[in-house]
Coordinates of C-alpha atoms and ligand atoms in Angstrom, one line a residue:
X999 CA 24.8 28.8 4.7
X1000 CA 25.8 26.7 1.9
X1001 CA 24.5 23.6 4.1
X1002 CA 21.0 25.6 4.6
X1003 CA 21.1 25.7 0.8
X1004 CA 21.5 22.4 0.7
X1005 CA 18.9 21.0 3.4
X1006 CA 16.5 23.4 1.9
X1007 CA 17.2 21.7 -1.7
X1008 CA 16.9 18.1 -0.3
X1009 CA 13.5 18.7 1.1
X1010 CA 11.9 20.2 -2.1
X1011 CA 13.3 16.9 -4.1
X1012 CA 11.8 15.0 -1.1
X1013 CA 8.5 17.1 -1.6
X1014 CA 8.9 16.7 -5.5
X1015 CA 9.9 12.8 -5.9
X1016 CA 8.3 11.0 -2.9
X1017 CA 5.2 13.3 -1.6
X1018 CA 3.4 14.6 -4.0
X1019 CA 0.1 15.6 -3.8
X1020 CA -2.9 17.8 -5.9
X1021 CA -1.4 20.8 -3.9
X1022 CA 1.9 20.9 -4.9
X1023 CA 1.8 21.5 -9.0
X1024 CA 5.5 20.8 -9.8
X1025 CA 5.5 17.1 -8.3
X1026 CA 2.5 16.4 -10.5
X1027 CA 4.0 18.4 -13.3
X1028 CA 7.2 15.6 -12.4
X1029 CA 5.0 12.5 -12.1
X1030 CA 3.3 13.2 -15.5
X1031 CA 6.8 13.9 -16.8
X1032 CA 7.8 10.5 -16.0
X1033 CA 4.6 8.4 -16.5
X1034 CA 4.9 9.6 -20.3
X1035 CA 8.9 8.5 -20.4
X1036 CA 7.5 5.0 -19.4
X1037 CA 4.6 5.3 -21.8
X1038 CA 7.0 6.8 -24.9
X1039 CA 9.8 4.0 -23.9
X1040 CA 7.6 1.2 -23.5
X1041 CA 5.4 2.0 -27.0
X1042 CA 8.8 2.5 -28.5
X1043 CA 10.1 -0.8 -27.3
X1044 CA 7.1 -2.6 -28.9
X1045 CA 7.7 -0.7 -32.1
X1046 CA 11.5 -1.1 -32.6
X1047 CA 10.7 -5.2 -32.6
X1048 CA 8.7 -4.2 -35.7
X1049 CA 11.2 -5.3 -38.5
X1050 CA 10.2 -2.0 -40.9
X1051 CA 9.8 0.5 -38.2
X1052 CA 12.8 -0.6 -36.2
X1053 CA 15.2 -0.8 -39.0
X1054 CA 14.2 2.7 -40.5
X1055 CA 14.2 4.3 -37.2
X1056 CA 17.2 3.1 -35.2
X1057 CA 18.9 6.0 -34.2
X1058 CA 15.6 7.8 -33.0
X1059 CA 14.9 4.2 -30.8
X1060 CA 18.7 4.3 -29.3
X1061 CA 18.5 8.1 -28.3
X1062 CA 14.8 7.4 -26.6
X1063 CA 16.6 4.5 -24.9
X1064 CA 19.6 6.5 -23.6
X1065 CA 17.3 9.6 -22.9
X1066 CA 14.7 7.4 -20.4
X1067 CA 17.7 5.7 -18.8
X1068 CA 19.6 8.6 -18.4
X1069 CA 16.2 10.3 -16.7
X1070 CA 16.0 7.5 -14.5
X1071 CA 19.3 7.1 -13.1
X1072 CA 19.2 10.6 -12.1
X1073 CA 15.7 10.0 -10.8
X1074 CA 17.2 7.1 -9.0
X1075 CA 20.1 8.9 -7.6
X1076 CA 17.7 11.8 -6.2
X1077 CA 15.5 9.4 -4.6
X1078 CA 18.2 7.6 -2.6
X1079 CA 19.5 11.3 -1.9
X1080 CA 16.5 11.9 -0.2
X1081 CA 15.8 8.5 1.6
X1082 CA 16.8 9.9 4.9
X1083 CA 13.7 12.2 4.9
X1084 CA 11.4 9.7 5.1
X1085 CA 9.8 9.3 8.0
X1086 CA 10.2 5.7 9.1
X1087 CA 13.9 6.2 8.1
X1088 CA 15.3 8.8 9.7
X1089 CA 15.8 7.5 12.8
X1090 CA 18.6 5.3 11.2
X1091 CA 22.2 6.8 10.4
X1092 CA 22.0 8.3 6.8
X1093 CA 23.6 5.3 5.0
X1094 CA 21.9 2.6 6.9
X1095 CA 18.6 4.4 6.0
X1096 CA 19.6 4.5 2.0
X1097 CA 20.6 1.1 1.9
X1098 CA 17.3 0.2 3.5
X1099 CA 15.6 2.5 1.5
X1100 CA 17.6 0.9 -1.7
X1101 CA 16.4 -2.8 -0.6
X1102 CA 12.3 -2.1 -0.9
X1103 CA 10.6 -3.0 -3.6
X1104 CA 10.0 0.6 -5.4
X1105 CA 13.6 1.5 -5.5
X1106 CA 14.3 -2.0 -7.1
X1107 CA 11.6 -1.7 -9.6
X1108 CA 13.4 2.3 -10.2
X1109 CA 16.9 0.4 -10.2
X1110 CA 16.0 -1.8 -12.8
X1111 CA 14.6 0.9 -15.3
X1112 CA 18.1 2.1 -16.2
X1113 CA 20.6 -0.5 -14.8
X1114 CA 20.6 -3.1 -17.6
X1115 CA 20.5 -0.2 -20.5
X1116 CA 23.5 0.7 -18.9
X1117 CA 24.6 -2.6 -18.0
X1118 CA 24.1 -3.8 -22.0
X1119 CA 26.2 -0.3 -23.2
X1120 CA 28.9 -1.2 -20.5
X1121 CA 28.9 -4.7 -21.8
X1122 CA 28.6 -3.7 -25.5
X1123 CA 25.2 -5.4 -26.7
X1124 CA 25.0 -3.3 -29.8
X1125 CA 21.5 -5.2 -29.9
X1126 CA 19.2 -3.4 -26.9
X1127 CA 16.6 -5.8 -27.6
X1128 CA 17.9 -8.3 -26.0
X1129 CA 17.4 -6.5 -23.3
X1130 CA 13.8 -6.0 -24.7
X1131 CA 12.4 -8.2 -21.1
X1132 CA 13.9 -5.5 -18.8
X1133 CA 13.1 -2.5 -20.6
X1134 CA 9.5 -3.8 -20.6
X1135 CA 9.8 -4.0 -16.7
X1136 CA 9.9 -0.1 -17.0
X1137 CA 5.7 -1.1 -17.0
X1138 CA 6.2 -1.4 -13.3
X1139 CA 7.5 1.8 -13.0
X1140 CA 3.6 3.1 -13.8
X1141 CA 2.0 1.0 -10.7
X1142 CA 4.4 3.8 -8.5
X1143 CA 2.4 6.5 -9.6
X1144 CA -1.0 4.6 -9.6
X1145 CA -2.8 5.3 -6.6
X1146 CA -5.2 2.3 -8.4
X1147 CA -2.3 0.1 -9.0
X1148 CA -1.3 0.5 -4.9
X1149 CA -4.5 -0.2 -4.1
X1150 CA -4.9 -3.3 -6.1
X1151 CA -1.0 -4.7 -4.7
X1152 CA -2.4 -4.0 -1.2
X1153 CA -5.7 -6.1 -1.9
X1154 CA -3.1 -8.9 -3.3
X1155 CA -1.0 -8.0 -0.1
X1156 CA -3.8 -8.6 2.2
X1157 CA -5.3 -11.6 0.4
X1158 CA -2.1 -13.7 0.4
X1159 CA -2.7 -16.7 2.1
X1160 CA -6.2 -16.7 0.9
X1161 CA -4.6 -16.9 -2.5
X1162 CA -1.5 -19.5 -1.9
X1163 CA -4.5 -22.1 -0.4
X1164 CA -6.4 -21.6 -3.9
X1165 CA -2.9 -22.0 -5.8
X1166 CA -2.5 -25.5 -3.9
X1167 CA -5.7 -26.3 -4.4
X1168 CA -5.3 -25.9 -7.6
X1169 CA -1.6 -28.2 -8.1
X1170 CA -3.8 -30.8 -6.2
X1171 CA -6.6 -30.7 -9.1
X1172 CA -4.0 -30.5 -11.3
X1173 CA -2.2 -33.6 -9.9
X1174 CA -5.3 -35.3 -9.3
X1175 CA -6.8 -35.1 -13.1
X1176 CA -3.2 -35.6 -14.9
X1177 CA -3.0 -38.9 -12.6
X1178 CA -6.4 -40.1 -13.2
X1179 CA -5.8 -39.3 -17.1
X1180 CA -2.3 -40.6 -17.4
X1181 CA -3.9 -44.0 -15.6
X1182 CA -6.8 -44.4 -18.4
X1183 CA -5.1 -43.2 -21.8
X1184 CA -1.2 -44.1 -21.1
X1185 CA -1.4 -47.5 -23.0
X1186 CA -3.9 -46.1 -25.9
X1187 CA -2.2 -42.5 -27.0
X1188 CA 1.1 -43.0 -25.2
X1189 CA 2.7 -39.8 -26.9
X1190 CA 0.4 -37.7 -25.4
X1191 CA -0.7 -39.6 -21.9
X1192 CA 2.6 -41.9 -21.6
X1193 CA 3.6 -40.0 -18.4
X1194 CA 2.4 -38.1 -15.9
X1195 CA 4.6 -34.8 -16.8
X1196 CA 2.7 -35.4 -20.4
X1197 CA -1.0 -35.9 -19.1
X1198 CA -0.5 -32.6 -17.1
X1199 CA 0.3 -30.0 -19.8
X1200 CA -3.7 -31.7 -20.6
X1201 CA -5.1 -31.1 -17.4
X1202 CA -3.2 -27.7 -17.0
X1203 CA -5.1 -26.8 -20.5
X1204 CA -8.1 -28.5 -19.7
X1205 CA -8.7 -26.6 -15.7
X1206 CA -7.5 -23.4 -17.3
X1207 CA -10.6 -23.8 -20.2
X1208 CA -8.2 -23.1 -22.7
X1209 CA -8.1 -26.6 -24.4
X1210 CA -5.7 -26.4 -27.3
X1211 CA -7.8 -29.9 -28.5
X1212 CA -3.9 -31.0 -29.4
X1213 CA -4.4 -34.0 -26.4
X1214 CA -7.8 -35.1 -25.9
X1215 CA -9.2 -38.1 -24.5
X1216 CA -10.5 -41.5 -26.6
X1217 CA -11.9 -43.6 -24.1
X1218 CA -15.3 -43.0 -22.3
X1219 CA -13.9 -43.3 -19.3
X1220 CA -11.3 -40.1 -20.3
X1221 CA -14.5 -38.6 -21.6
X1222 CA -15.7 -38.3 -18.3
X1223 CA -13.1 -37.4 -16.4
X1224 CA -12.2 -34.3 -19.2
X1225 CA -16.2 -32.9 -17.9
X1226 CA -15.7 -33.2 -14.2
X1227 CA -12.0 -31.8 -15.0
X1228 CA -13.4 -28.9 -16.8
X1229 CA -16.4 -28.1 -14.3
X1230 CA -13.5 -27.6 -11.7
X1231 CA -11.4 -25.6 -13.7
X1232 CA -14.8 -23.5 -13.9
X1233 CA -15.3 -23.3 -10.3
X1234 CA -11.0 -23.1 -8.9
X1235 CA -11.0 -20.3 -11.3
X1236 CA -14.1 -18.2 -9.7
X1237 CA -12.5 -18.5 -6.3
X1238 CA -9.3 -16.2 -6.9
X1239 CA -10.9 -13.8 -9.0
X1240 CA -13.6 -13.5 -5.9
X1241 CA -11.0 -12.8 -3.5
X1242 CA -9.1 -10.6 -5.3
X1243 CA -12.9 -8.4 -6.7
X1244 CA -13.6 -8.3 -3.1
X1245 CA -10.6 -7.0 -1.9
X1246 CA -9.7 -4.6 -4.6
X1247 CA -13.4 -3.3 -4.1
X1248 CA -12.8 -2.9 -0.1
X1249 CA -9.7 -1.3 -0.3
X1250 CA -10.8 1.1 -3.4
X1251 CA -13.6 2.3 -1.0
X1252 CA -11.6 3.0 2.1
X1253 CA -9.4 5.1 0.3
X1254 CA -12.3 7.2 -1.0
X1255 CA -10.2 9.9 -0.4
X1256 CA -7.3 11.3 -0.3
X1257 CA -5.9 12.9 2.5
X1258 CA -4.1 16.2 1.7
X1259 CA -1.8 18.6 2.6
X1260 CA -4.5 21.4 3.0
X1261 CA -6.8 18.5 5.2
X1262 CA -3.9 18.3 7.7
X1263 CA -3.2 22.0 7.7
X1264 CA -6.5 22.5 9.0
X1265 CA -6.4 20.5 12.0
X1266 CA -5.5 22.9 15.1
X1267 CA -2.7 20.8 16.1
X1268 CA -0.8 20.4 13.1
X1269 CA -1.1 24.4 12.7
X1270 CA 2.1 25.2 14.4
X1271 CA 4.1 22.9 12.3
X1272 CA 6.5 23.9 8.7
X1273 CA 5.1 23.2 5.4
X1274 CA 7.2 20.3 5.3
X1275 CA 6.5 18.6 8.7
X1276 CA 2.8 18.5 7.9
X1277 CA 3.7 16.9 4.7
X1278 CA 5.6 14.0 7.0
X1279 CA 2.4 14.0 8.8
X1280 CA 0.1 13.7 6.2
X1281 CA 1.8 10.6 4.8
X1282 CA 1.5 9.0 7.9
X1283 CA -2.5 9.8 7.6
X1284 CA -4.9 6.9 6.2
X1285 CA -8.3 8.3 4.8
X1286 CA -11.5 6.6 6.3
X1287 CA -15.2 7.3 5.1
X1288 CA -17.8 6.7 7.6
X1289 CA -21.8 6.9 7.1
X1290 CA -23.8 8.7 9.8
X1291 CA -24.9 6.7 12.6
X1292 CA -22.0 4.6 11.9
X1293 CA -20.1 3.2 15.2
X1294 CA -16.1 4.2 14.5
X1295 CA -14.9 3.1 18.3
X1296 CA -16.3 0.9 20.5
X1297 CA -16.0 0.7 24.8
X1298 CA -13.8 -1.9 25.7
X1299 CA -11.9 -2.7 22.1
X1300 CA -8.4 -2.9 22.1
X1301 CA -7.3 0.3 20.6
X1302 CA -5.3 0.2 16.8
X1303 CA -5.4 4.2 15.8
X1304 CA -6.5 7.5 16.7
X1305 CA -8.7 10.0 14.4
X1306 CA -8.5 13.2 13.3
X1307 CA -11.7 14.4 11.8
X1308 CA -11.6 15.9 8.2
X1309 CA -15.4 16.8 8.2
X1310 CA -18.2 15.9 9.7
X1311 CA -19.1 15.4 13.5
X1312 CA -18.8 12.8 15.6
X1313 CA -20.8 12.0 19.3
X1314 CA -18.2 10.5 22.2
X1315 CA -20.8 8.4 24.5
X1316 CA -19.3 9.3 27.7
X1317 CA -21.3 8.0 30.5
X1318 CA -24.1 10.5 31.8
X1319 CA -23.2 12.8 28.5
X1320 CA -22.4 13.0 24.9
X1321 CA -19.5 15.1 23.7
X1322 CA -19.6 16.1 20.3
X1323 CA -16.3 16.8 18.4
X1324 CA -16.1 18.3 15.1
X1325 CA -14.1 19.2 12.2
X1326 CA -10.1 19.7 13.6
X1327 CA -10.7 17.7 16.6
X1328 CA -9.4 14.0 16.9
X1329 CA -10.4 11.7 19.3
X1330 CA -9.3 7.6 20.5
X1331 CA -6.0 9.5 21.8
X1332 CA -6.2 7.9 25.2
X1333 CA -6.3 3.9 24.9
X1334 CA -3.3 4.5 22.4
X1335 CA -1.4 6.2 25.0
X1336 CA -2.6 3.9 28.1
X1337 CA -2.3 0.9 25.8
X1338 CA -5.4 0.2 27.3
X1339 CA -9.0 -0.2 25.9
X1340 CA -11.6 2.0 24.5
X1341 CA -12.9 4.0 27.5
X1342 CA -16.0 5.4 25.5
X1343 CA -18.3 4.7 22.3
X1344 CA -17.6 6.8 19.5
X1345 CA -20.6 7.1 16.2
X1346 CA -20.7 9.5 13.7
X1347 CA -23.5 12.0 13.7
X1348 CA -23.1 13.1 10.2
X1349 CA -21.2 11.5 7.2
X1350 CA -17.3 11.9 8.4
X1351 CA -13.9 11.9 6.4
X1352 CA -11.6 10.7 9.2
X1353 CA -7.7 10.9 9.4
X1354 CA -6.3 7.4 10.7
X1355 CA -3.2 7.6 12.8
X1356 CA -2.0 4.0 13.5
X1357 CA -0.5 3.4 17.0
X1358 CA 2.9 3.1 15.7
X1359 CA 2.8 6.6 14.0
X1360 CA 1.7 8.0 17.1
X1361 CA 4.4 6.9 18.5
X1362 CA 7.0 8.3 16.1
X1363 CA 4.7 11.7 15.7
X1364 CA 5.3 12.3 19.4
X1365 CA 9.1 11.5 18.8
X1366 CA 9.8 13.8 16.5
X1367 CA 7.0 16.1 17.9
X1368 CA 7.0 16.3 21.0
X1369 CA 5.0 19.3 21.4
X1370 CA 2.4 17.7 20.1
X1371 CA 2.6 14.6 21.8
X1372 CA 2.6 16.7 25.1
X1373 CA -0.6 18.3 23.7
X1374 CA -2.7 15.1 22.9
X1375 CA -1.4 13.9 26.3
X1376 CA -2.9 17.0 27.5
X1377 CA -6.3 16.6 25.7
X1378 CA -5.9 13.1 26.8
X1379 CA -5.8 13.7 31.1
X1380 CA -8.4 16.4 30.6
X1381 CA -11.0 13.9 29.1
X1382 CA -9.8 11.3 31.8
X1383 CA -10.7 13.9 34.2
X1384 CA -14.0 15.2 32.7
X1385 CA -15.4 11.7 32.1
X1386 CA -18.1 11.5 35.2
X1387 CA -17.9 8.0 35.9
X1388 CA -19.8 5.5 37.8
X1389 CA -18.5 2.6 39.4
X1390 CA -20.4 0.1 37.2
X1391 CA -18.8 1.9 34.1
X1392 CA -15.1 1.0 35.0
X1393 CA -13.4 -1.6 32.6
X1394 CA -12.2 -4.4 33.9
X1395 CA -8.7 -3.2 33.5
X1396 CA -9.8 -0.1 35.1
X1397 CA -10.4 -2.1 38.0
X1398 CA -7.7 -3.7 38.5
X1399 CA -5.2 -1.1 37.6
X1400 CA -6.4 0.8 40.7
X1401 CA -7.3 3.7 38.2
X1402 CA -10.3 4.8 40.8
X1403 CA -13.3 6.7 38.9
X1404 CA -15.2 7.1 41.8
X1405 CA -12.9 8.6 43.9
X1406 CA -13.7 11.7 41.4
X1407 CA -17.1 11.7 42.1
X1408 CA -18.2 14.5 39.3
X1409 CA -14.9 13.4 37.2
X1410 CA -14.2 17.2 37.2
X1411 CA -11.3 17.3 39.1
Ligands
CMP1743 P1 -10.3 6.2 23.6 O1 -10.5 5.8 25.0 O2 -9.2 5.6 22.8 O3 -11.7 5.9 22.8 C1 -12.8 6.7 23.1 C2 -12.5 8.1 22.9 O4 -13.4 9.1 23.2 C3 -11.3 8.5 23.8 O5 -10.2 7.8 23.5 C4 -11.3 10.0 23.7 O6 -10.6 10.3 22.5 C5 -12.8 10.3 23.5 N1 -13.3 10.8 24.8 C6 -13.4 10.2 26.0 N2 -13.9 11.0 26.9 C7 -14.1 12.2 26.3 C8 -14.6 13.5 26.7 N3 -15.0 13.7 28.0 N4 -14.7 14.5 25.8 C9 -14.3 14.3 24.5 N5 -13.8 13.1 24.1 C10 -13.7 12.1 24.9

């Protein structure tokens, strides 16, 4: 009973810490409870550095400090609690799945909020500020209740290697104009061109457009090279900010909206499962926005993720017909589970809010599901069967898989 008690406890400080969602008005009563603790802490920490206000109001800064890092440890401790409820981890025994849990970056970032207040007490710093660098890491806290600041770490995510090949191209200008510069001034302003080390603190000042003015150049031929320097600088500088605008912007608008609680709820399949499981489910769910007339699947594509359709209606282009599916209904269920291809075009008839469930989640929904993965498999054989098919209209694969759609000749069977 006690145990019940206790399972039943876990799961609402799973629902509370780590799900979330408009629906649920205590987690977002938590999460504003602990975006001001960052805000109060971190304005405090900027204040206590103020010699008058800091001096005057020591004991009120040391109690905030102790108060937030108390909050947090406790916040920490819950979370890692709870780590075995999340979804990815609970196929892992319970301490293999917090230590896991304990190693991403998010429970680092929470780790680091309290540990070095404590840490400094333990130690007895009577100072905290010199501890003022971590404390102000307590700013990173914030980007875990930003759905923004995910967004903007996921366009950074995405655009790595785009961004490590401008950072190299950027050493290489770097290089190249301290080089060039130490080569022309070194004998005339040796203090400030002498080496190449030297002549780069100029070029890093020069490419950034900074230009402190504290090194410049004397001859005519330094002259020159500063201008070309600086018109690269210009144009190195435009090409990160690009990529990251452009993805920010993209990934901004695929999350257009949210999927919820109630969203999943609604879909006929999901109706049999607990409060709780469709809140696993729907944080499995990506959102996806498509126009009308807009092609979401396409014959013969390899297959990534399924659908679930929030709103609107969507038009299957099954040879000799087209099936329309709307709200509840979900649909690019059977190349995920043949690992095969696209058997039909799919396009949006009206403006649709689509649920994306990638192949891998399918996989693990039908795990810890299997009721439902039985039913999509169901949905799945009776659109096989219904799909009248001509020989012309077999994939390739179909072909040679010996999967014969003419041996059903109305594909009713
Ligand atoms: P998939 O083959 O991955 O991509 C096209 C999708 O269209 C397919 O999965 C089904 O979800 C859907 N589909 C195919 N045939 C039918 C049908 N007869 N009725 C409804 N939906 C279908």
């Amino acid at each position: 009973m006690r145990d019940r008690r206790g399972q039943t406890l876990k799961r609402r400080a799973y629902d509370l810490l780590e799900v979330g969602g408009a629906e649920d008005g205590a987690a977002r009563a938590v999460e504003r409870v602990l975006v001001v603790l960052v805000v109060v802490n971190l304005v405090a920490v900027l204040l206590e550095t103020v010699p008058e206000i800091g001096g005057r109001h020591a004991l009120l800064f040391t109690a905030i400090e102790v108060g937030t890092a108390a909050v947090f440890a406790v916040e920490y401790a819950v979370r890692v609690w709870v780590a075995t409820l999340h979804l990815p981890l609970a196929r892992l025994s319970p301490t293999r799945a917090r230590l896991t849990y304990m190693a991403g970056p998010g429970a680092i970032i929470d780790l680091l909020s309290f540990a070095p207040t404590v840490l400094g007490f333990a130690l007895g710093f009577s100072d905290v500020n010199v501890l003022v660098v971590f404390r102000l890491l307590r700013f990173l806290k914030l980007a875990r209740y930003s759905p923004g600041m995910h967004s903007l770490m996921t366009a950074l995510r995405t655009e790595r290697r785009a961004l490590v090949a401008t950072a190299v191209l950027m050493l290489g200008l770097i290089l190249t104009a301290a080089t060039l510069m130490y080569l022309i001034e070194r004998h005339g302003q040796p203090e400030r061109f002498g080496s190449i080390p030297l002549a780069m603190y100029w070029a890093v000042t020069t490419l950034t457009t900074v230009g402190y003015g504290d090194a410049v150049p004397l001859t005519a031929a330094g002259k020159l090279l500063a201008g070309a320097t600086m018109l690269a600088g210009l144009c190195m500088f435009a090409l990160p900010v690009g990529i990251i605008a452009t993805a920010f912007s993209r990934e901004i608008h695929t999350r257009d909206f949210v999927v919820t609680w109630g969203m999943v709820a609604r879909v006929p399949i999901f109706q049999q499962l607990q409060a709780a499981e469709i809140t696993e489910v729907t944080r499995l769910l990506r959102a996806q926005t498509v126009a009308a007339g807009g092609l979401i699947v396409r014959r013969g594509d390899p297959a990534l993720a399924m659908y679930f359709i929030a709103s609107g209606t969507v038009e299957v282009d099954v040879p000799g017909q087209a099936v329309r599916l709307g709200e509840g209904a979900f649909f690019g269920e059977m190349a995920l589970l043949r690992k095969g291809r696209r058997s039909a075009d799919v396009v949006a008839v009206t403006a649709c809010r689509l649920m994306v469930l990638e192949a891998a989640d399918l996989a693990m929904l039908t795990v810890r599901q299997p009721e439902i993965g039985a039913h999509i498999r169901a949905v799945a054989e009776a659109r096989r069967r219904a799909a009248p098919r001509a020989r012309g209209d077999l994939l390739p694969e179909e072909l040679q898989s010996g999967e014969r759609g003419r041996d059903e000749p109305d594909g009713r069977g």
